[in-house]
């Protein structure tokens, strides 16, 4: 069974401005995002990772380097890039908040139609995301640990659905994984078990004894 540490990138300027931060746009990490990524690096400092994988988007790569160090080998996988939201990418959320498709996107993914805004279909996102995580743990030694740094939409979907927490349709109802949070799963590629959920450096003191072992 391999351990998979799923990290969402640090806060970006687009995040701070409450703009859509999809797969066709990028912006630098804020000072808060940088500080939080460094703090997460301290939390994960005692963990030996057999493999470190990042989305190729600059915000994810920058976060990865702040967490593990600039000189540590990092694998990039395009399948981990954020969902492409087409014409929505970069827009203020307030501009699309009353759009029926935005409601579907957040509350009822099965009803979401990506065509009007030229977004990526959810089945394609799901398939490439699953494939990326299965490849991430393939060939890793038993009890090996893999760090994956990516994005809110794709990681929230994968973590909630693979662990059976919810369906694809309802996977966004409870919101997205927080910036610079780590979610730990254990998997044999058939079963995916949630061990720690959305841990941020400022909440590490809330971990159970068993969860603390994941960070040593």
PDB file of C-alpha atoms in Angstrom:
ATOM      1  CA  UNK A   1       0.000   0.000   0.000  1.00  0.00           C
ATOM      2  CA  UNK A   2       1.416   3.369  -1.015  1.00  0.00           C
ATOM      3  CA  UNK A   3       0.813   6.684   0.724  1.00  0.00           C
ATOM      4  CA  UNK A   4      -0.208   9.593  -1.478  1.00  0.00           C
ATOM      5  CA  UNK A   5       0.191  13.156  -0.183  1.00  0.00           C
ATOM      6  CA  UNK A   6      -2.016  15.499  -2.222  1.00  0.00           C
ATOM      7  CA  UNK A   7      -1.107  19.185  -1.906  1.00  0.00           C
ATOM      8  CA  UNK A   8      -2.950  22.135  -3.385  1.00  0.00           C
ATOM      9  CA  UNK A   9      -0.652  24.983  -4.449  1.00  0.00           C
ATOM     10  CA  UNK A  10      -0.241  28.116  -2.364  1.00  0.00           C
ATOM     11  CA  UNK A  11      -2.490  31.141  -2.658  1.00  0.00           C
ATOM     12  CA  UNK A  12      -2.037  33.069  -5.916  1.00  0.00           C
ATOM     13  CA  UNK A  13      -2.899  36.622  -6.902  1.00  0.00           C
ATOM     14  CA  UNK A  14      -5.944  35.310  -8.778  1.00  0.00           C
ATOM     15  CA  UNK A  15      -7.054  33.401  -5.671  1.00  0.00           C
ATOM     16  CA  UNK A  16      -6.654  36.500  -3.522  1.00  0.00           C
ATOM     17  CA  UNK A  17      -8.660  38.569  -6.027  1.00  0.00           C
ATOM     18  CA  UNK A  18     -11.418  35.902  -6.125  1.00  0.00           C
ATOM     19  CA  UNK A  19     -10.923  35.251  -9.813  1.00  0.00           C
ATOM     20  CA  UNK A  20     -11.292  31.954 -11.656  1.00  0.00           C
ATOM     21  CA  UNK A  21      -7.905  30.218 -11.537  1.00  0.00           C
ATOM     22  CA  UNK A  22      -8.308  27.457 -14.120  1.00  0.00           C
ATOM     23  CA  UNK A  23      -5.929  25.652 -16.397  1.00  0.00           C
ATOM     24  CA  UNK A  24      -5.371  28.340 -19.039  1.00  0.00           C
ATOM     25  CA  UNK A  25      -4.294  31.112 -16.653  1.00  0.00           C
ATOM     26  CA  UNK A  26      -1.574  31.488 -14.068  1.00  0.00           C
ATOM     27  CA  UNK A  27      -0.421  34.078 -11.564  1.00  0.00           C
ATOM     28  CA  UNK A  28       2.376  34.245  -8.980  1.00  0.00           C
ATOM     29  CA  UNK A  29       2.012  33.093  -5.413  1.00  0.00           C
ATOM     30  CA  UNK A  30       1.161  35.843  -2.949  1.00  0.00           C
ATOM     31  CA  UNK A  31       3.382  36.516   0.058  1.00  0.00           C
ATOM     32  CA  UNK A  32       0.861  34.493   2.058  1.00  0.00           C
ATOM     33  CA  UNK A  33       1.102  31.664  -0.468  1.00  0.00           C
ATOM     34  CA  UNK A  34       4.895  31.616  -0.245  1.00  0.00           C
ATOM     35  CA  UNK A  35       4.890  31.665   3.558  1.00  0.00           C
ATOM     36  CA  UNK A  36       2.280  28.901   3.745  1.00  0.00           C
ATOM     37  CA  UNK A  37       4.207  26.713   1.300  1.00  0.00           C
ATOM     38  CA  UNK A  38       7.352  27.106   3.387  1.00  0.00           C
ATOM     39  CA  UNK A  39       5.382  26.238   6.522  1.00  0.00           C
ATOM     40  CA  UNK A  40       4.018  23.142   4.796  1.00  0.00           C
ATOM     41  CA  UNK A  41       7.582  22.228   3.905  1.00  0.00           C
ATOM     42  CA  UNK A  42       8.427  22.308   7.604  1.00  0.00           C
ATOM     43  CA  UNK A  43       5.431  20.092   8.401  1.00  0.00           C
ATOM     44  CA  UNK A  44       6.530  17.589   5.751  1.00  0.00           C
ATOM     45  CA  UNK A  45      10.238  17.982   6.471  1.00  0.00           C
ATOM     46  CA  UNK A  46      10.628  14.578   8.127  1.00  0.00           C
ATOM     47  CA  UNK A  47       8.750  12.662   5.433  1.00  0.00           C
ATOM     48  CA  UNK A  48      10.864  10.715   2.936  1.00  0.00           C
ATOM     49  CA  UNK A  49       9.170  10.855  -0.450  1.00  0.00           C
ATOM     50  CA  UNK A  50       9.989   8.147  -2.964  1.00  0.00           C
ATOM     51  CA  UNK A  51       8.594  10.297  -5.734  1.00  0.00           C
ATOM     52  CA  UNK A  52       7.667  13.983  -6.068  1.00  0.00           C
ATOM     53  CA  UNK A  53       5.273  14.950  -8.843  1.00  0.00           C
ATOM     54  CA  UNK A  54       3.857  18.341  -9.784  1.00  0.00           C
ATOM     55  CA  UNK A  55       1.478  19.870 -12.241  1.00  0.00           C
ATOM     56  CA  UNK A  56       3.568  21.783 -14.802  1.00  0.00           C
ATOM     57  CA  UNK A  57       1.714  25.044 -14.164  1.00  0.00           C
ATOM     58  CA  UNK A  58       4.077  27.605 -12.573  1.00  0.00           C
ATOM     59  CA  UNK A  59       2.013  28.104  -9.408  1.00  0.00           C
ATOM     60  CA  UNK A  60       2.190  24.383  -8.635  1.00  0.00           C
ATOM     61  CA  UNK A  61       5.884  24.077  -9.479  1.00  0.00           C
ATOM     62  CA  UNK A  62       6.724  27.106  -7.341  1.00  0.00           C
ATOM     63  CA  UNK A  63       4.831  25.566  -4.430  1.00  0.00           C
ATOM     64  CA  UNK A  64       6.582  22.221  -4.883  1.00  0.00           C
ATOM     65  CA  UNK A  65      10.018  23.845  -4.775  1.00  0.00           C
ATOM     66  CA  UNK A  66       9.122  25.798  -1.641  1.00  0.00           C
ATOM     67  CA  UNK A  67       7.902  22.608   0.046  1.00  0.00           C
ATOM     68  CA  UNK A  68      10.737  20.213  -0.856  1.00  0.00           C
ATOM     69  CA  UNK A  69      13.585  22.503  -1.945  1.00  0.00           C
ATOM     70  CA  UNK A  70      14.699  23.781  -5.323  1.00  0.00           C
ATOM     71  CA  UNK A  71      17.374  21.107  -5.799  1.00  0.00           C
ATOM     72  CA  UNK A  72      15.163  18.051  -5.239  1.00  0.00           C
ATOM     73  CA  UNK A  73      14.198  16.139  -8.425  1.00  0.00           C
ATOM     74  CA  UNK A  74      10.609  16.894  -9.421  1.00  0.00           C
ATOM     75  CA  UNK A  75       8.594  15.018 -12.041  1.00  0.00           C
ATOM     76  CA  UNK A  76       5.983  17.042 -13.932  1.00  0.00           C
ATOM     77  CA  UNK A  77       2.822  15.445 -15.289  1.00  0.00           C
ATOM     78  CA  UNK A  78       0.539  17.417 -17.610  1.00  0.00           C
ATOM     79  CA  UNK A  79      -2.391  15.274 -16.514  1.00  0.00           C
ATOM     80  CA  UNK A  80      -2.261  17.080 -13.153  1.00  0.00           C
ATOM     81  CA  UNK A  81      -2.846  20.555 -14.600  1.00  0.00           C
ATOM     82  CA  UNK A  82      -5.975  22.350 -13.444  1.00  0.00           C
ATOM     83  CA  UNK A  83      -9.282  21.960 -15.241  1.00  0.00           C
ATOM     84  CA  UNK A  84      -9.538  24.274 -18.220  1.00  0.00           C
ATOM     85  CA  UNK A  85     -12.446  26.632 -17.660  1.00  0.00           C
ATOM     86  CA  UNK A  86     -12.231  28.344 -21.031  1.00  0.00           C
ATOM     87  CA  UNK A  87     -13.850  31.765 -21.182  1.00  0.00           C
ATOM     88  CA  UNK A  88     -14.297  31.777 -17.399  1.00  0.00           C
ATOM     89  CA  UNK A  89     -10.570  31.570 -16.699  1.00  0.00           C
ATOM     90  CA  UNK A  90      -9.317  34.782 -15.112  1.00  0.00           C
ATOM     91  CA  UNK A  91     -12.767  36.335 -14.649  1.00  0.00           C
ATOM     92  CA  UNK A  92     -13.929  37.681 -11.286  1.00  0.00           C
ATOM     93  CA  UNK A  93     -16.149  35.054  -9.686  1.00  0.00           C
ATOM     94  CA  UNK A  94     -18.740  37.786  -9.099  1.00  0.00           C
ATOM     95  CA  UNK A  95     -19.192  38.129 -12.880  1.00  0.00           C
ATOM     96  CA  UNK A  96     -20.368  34.530 -13.292  1.00  0.00           C
ATOM     97  CA  UNK A  97     -21.909  33.887  -9.879  1.00  0.00           C
ATOM     98  CA  UNK A  98     -25.473  34.096 -11.249  1.00  0.00           C
ATOM     99  CA  UNK A  99     -24.787  31.940 -14.310  1.00  0.00           C
ATOM    100  CA  UNK A 100     -26.828  28.720 -14.246  1.00  0.00           C
ATOM    101  CA  UNK A 101     -23.763  26.753 -15.344  1.00  0.00           C
ATOM    102  CA  UNK A 102     -21.751  28.156 -12.449  1.00  0.00           C
ATOM    103  CA  UNK A 103     -24.439  26.838 -10.110  1.00  0.00           C
ATOM    104  CA  UNK A 104     -24.256  23.438 -11.809  1.00  0.00           C
ATOM    105  CA  UNK A 105     -20.460  23.515 -11.584  1.00  0.00           C
ATOM    106  CA  UNK A 106     -20.550  23.977  -7.819  1.00  0.00           C
ATOM    107  CA  UNK A 107     -23.667  22.020  -6.862  1.00  0.00           C
ATOM    108  CA  UNK A 108     -24.520  19.459  -9.557  1.00  0.00           C
ATOM    109  CA  UNK A 109     -21.581  18.490 -11.766  1.00  0.00           C
ATOM    110  CA  UNK A 110     -23.563  15.936 -13.772  1.00  0.00           C
ATOM    111  CA  UNK A 111     -25.657  18.821 -15.106  1.00  0.00           C
ATOM    112  CA  UNK A 112     -22.664  21.050 -15.922  1.00  0.00           C
ATOM    113  CA  UNK A 113     -22.397  21.883 -19.634  1.00  0.00           C
ATOM    114  CA  UNK A 114     -18.846  22.975 -20.538  1.00  0.00           C
ATOM    115  CA  UNK A 115     -19.727  24.005 -24.099  1.00  0.00           C
ATOM    116  CA  UNK A 116     -20.927  27.604 -23.542  1.00  0.00           C
ATOM    117  CA  UNK A 117     -17.638  28.688 -21.949  1.00  0.00           C
ATOM    118  CA  UNK A 118     -15.444  26.210 -23.894  1.00  0.00           C
ATOM    119  CA  UNK A 119     -14.414  24.417 -20.711  1.00  0.00           C
ATOM    120  CA  UNK A 120     -13.021  20.913 -20.284  1.00  0.00           C
ATOM    121  CA  UNK A 121     -15.655  18.173 -19.912  1.00  0.00           C
ATOM    122  CA  UNK A 122     -15.762  16.655 -16.429  1.00  0.00           C
ATOM    123  CA  UNK A 123     -15.332  13.052 -17.701  1.00  0.00           C
ATOM    124  CA  UNK A 124     -12.058  14.062 -19.382  1.00  0.00           C
ATOM    125  CA  UNK A 125     -10.811  15.731 -16.195  1.00  0.00           C
ATOM    126  CA  UNK A 126     -11.749  12.653 -14.163  1.00  0.00           C
ATOM    127  CA  UNK A 127     -10.042  10.238 -16.549  1.00  0.00           C
ATOM    128  CA  UNK A 128      -6.766  12.139 -16.837  1.00  0.00           C
ATOM    129  CA  UNK A 129      -6.674  12.799 -13.092  1.00  0.00           C
ATOM    130  CA  UNK A 130      -7.216   9.156 -12.209  1.00  0.00           C
ATOM    131  CA  UNK A 131      -4.559   8.105 -14.689  1.00  0.00           C
ATOM    132  CA  UNK A 132      -2.078  10.577 -13.188  1.00  0.00           C
ATOM    133  CA  UNK A 133      -2.576   9.314  -9.625  1.00  0.00           C
ATOM    134  CA  UNK A 134      -2.350   5.664 -10.643  1.00  0.00           C
ATOM    135  CA  UNK A 135       0.882   6.404 -12.501  1.00  0.00           C
ATOM    136  CA  UNK A 136       2.162   8.346  -9.487  1.00  0.00           C
ATOM    137  CA  UNK A 137       2.055   5.298  -7.218  1.00  0.00           C
ATOM    138  CA  UNK A 138       2.898   2.641  -9.816  1.00  0.00           C
ATOM    139  CA  UNK A 139       6.087   0.800  -8.894  1.00  0.00           C
ATOM    140  CA  UNK A 140       6.479   2.591  -5.569  1.00  0.00           C
ATOM    141  CA  UNK A 141       7.775   0.284  -2.793  1.00  0.00           C
ATOM    142  CA  UNK A 142       5.268  -1.052  -0.271  1.00  0.00           C
ATOM    143  CA  UNK A 143       4.622   1.719   2.268  1.00  0.00           C
ATOM    144  CA  UNK A 144       6.303   4.171  -0.110  1.00  0.00           C
ATOM    145  CA  UNK A 145       5.289   7.817  -0.075  1.00  0.00           C
ATOM    146  CA  UNK A 146       4.502  10.019  -3.045  1.00  0.00           C
ATOM    147  CA  UNK A 147       3.993  13.792  -3.020  1.00  0.00           C
ATOM    148  CA  UNK A 148       1.635  15.241  -5.635  1.00  0.00           C
ATOM    149  CA  UNK A 149       1.231  19.015  -5.942  1.00  0.00           C
ATOM    150  CA  UNK A 150      -1.625  20.236  -8.102  1.00  0.00           C
ATOM    151  CA  UNK A 151      -4.827  22.263  -8.026  1.00  0.00           C
ATOM    152  CA  UNK A 152      -8.163  22.768  -6.289  1.00  0.00           C
ATOM    153  CA  UNK A 153     -10.677  21.448  -8.799  1.00  0.00           C
ATOM    154  CA  UNK A 154      -8.809  18.348  -9.891  1.00  0.00           C
ATOM    155  CA  UNK A 155      -7.570  17.341  -6.420  1.00  0.00           C
ATOM    156  CA  UNK A 156     -10.944  17.916  -4.751  1.00  0.00           C
ATOM    157  CA  UNK A 157     -12.669  15.756  -7.357  1.00  0.00           C
ATOM    158  CA  UNK A 158     -10.108  12.952  -7.158  1.00  0.00           C
ATOM    159  CA  UNK A 159      -9.766  12.839  -3.375  1.00  0.00           C
ATOM    160  CA  UNK A 160     -13.491  12.859  -2.650  1.00  0.00           C
ATOM    161  CA  UNK A 161     -14.584  10.413  -5.334  1.00  0.00           C
ATOM    162  CA  UNK A 162     -11.728   7.895  -5.153  1.00  0.00           C
ATOM    163  CA  UNK A 163     -12.217   7.524  -1.392  1.00  0.00           C
ATOM    164  CA  UNK A 164     -15.965   7.070  -1.798  1.00  0.00           C
ATOM    165  CA  UNK A 165     -16.689  10.230   0.172  1.00  0.00           C
ATOM    166  CA  UNK A 166     -19.144  11.364  -2.483  1.00  0.00           C
ATOM    167  CA  UNK A 167     -20.102  11.038  -6.137  1.00  0.00           C
ATOM    168  CA  UNK A 168     -18.685  13.059  -9.010  1.00  0.00           C
ATOM    169  CA  UNK A 169     -22.011  14.908  -9.174  1.00  0.00           C
ATOM    170  CA  UNK A 170     -21.795  16.149  -5.559  1.00  0.00           C
ATOM    171  CA  UNK A 171     -18.010  16.387  -5.263  1.00  0.00           C
ATOM    172  CA  UNK A 172     -17.937  20.219  -5.119  1.00  0.00           C
ATOM    173  CA  UNK A 173     -20.896  20.795  -2.787  1.00  0.00           C
ATOM    174  CA  UNK A 174     -18.655  21.123   0.277  1.00  0.00           C
ATOM    175  CA  UNK A 175     -16.170  23.434  -1.446  1.00  0.00           C
ATOM    176  CA  UNK A 176     -12.589  22.958  -2.581  1.00  0.00           C
ATOM    177  CA  UNK A 177      -9.486  21.790  -0.775  1.00  0.00           C
ATOM    178  CA  UNK A 178      -7.729  24.765   0.812  1.00  0.00           C
ATOM    179  CA  UNK A 179      -4.599  26.386  -0.566  1.00  0.00           C
ATOM    180  CA  UNK A 180      -1.416  24.785   0.786  1.00  0.00           C
ATOM    181  CA  UNK A 181      -3.325  21.921   2.381  1.00  0.00           C
ATOM    182  CA  UNK A 182      -2.251  18.277   2.313  1.00  0.00           C
ATOM    183  CA  UNK A 183      -4.623  15.333   2.098  1.00  0.00           C
ATOM    184  CA  UNK A 184      -3.139  11.883   2.695  1.00  0.00           C
ATOM    185  CA  UNK A 185      -4.546   8.764   1.039  1.00  0.00           C
ATOM    186  CA  UNK A 186      -3.431   5.147   1.223  1.00  0.00           C
ATOM    187  CA  UNK A 187      -3.935   3.002  -1.862  1.00  0.00           C
ATOM    188  CA  UNK A 188      -3.234  -0.284  -3.577  1.00  0.00           C
ATOM    189  CA  UNK A 189      -4.777   1.255  -6.742  1.00  0.00           C
ATOM    190  CA  UNK A 190      -7.977  -0.691  -6.087  1.00  0.00           C
ATOM    191  CA  UNK A 191      -9.002   0.848  -2.785  1.00  0.00           C
ATOM    192  CA  UNK A 192      -8.299   4.435  -1.741  1.00  0.00           C
ATOM    193  CA  UNK A 193      -8.484   5.203   1.973  1.00  0.00           C
ATOM    194  CA  UNK A 194      -8.543   8.686   3.511  1.00  0.00           C
ATOM    195  CA  UNK A 195      -6.013   9.009   6.355  1.00  0.00           C
ATOM    196  CA  UNK A 196      -5.774  12.792   6.811  1.00  0.00           C
ATOM    197  CA  UNK A 197      -7.932  15.437   5.188  1.00  0.00           C
ATOM    198  CA  UNK A 198      -7.068  19.012   4.207  1.00  0.00           C
ATOM    199  CA  UNK A 199      -4.321  19.479   6.797  1.00  0.00           C
ATOM    200  CA  UNK A 200      -2.807  22.961   6.833  1.00  0.00           C
ATOM    201  CA  UNK A 201       0.287  23.935   8.836  1.00  0.00           C
ATOM    202  CA  UNK A 202      -1.753  26.050  11.254  1.00  0.00           C
ATOM    203  CA  UNK A 203      -4.010  23.070  12.058  1.00  0.00           C
ATOM    204  CA  UNK A 204      -1.321  20.436  12.534  1.00  0.00           C
ATOM    205  CA  UNK A 205      -1.909  20.516  16.290  1.00  0.00           C
ATOM    206  CA  UNK A 206      -5.360  19.027  15.662  1.00  0.00           C
ATOM    207  CA  UNK A 207      -3.972  15.788  14.201  1.00  0.00           C
ATOM    208  CA  UNK A 208      -4.569  12.503  15.981  1.00  0.00           C
ATOM    209  CA  UNK A 209      -1.657  10.362  17.167  1.00  0.00           C
ATOM    210  CA  UNK A 210      -2.081   8.061  14.172  1.00  0.00           C
ATOM    211  CA  UNK A 211      -2.177  11.015  11.785  1.00  0.00           C
ATOM    212  CA  UNK A 212       0.955  12.533  13.308  1.00  0.00           C
ATOM    213  CA  UNK A 213       2.825   9.388  12.263  1.00  0.00           C
ATOM    214  CA  UNK A 214       2.145  10.331   8.647  1.00  0.00           C
ATOM    215  CA  UNK A 215       4.360  13.387   9.114  1.00  0.00           C
ATOM    216  CA  UNK A 216       7.365  11.668  10.699  1.00  0.00           C
TER     217      UNK A 216
END
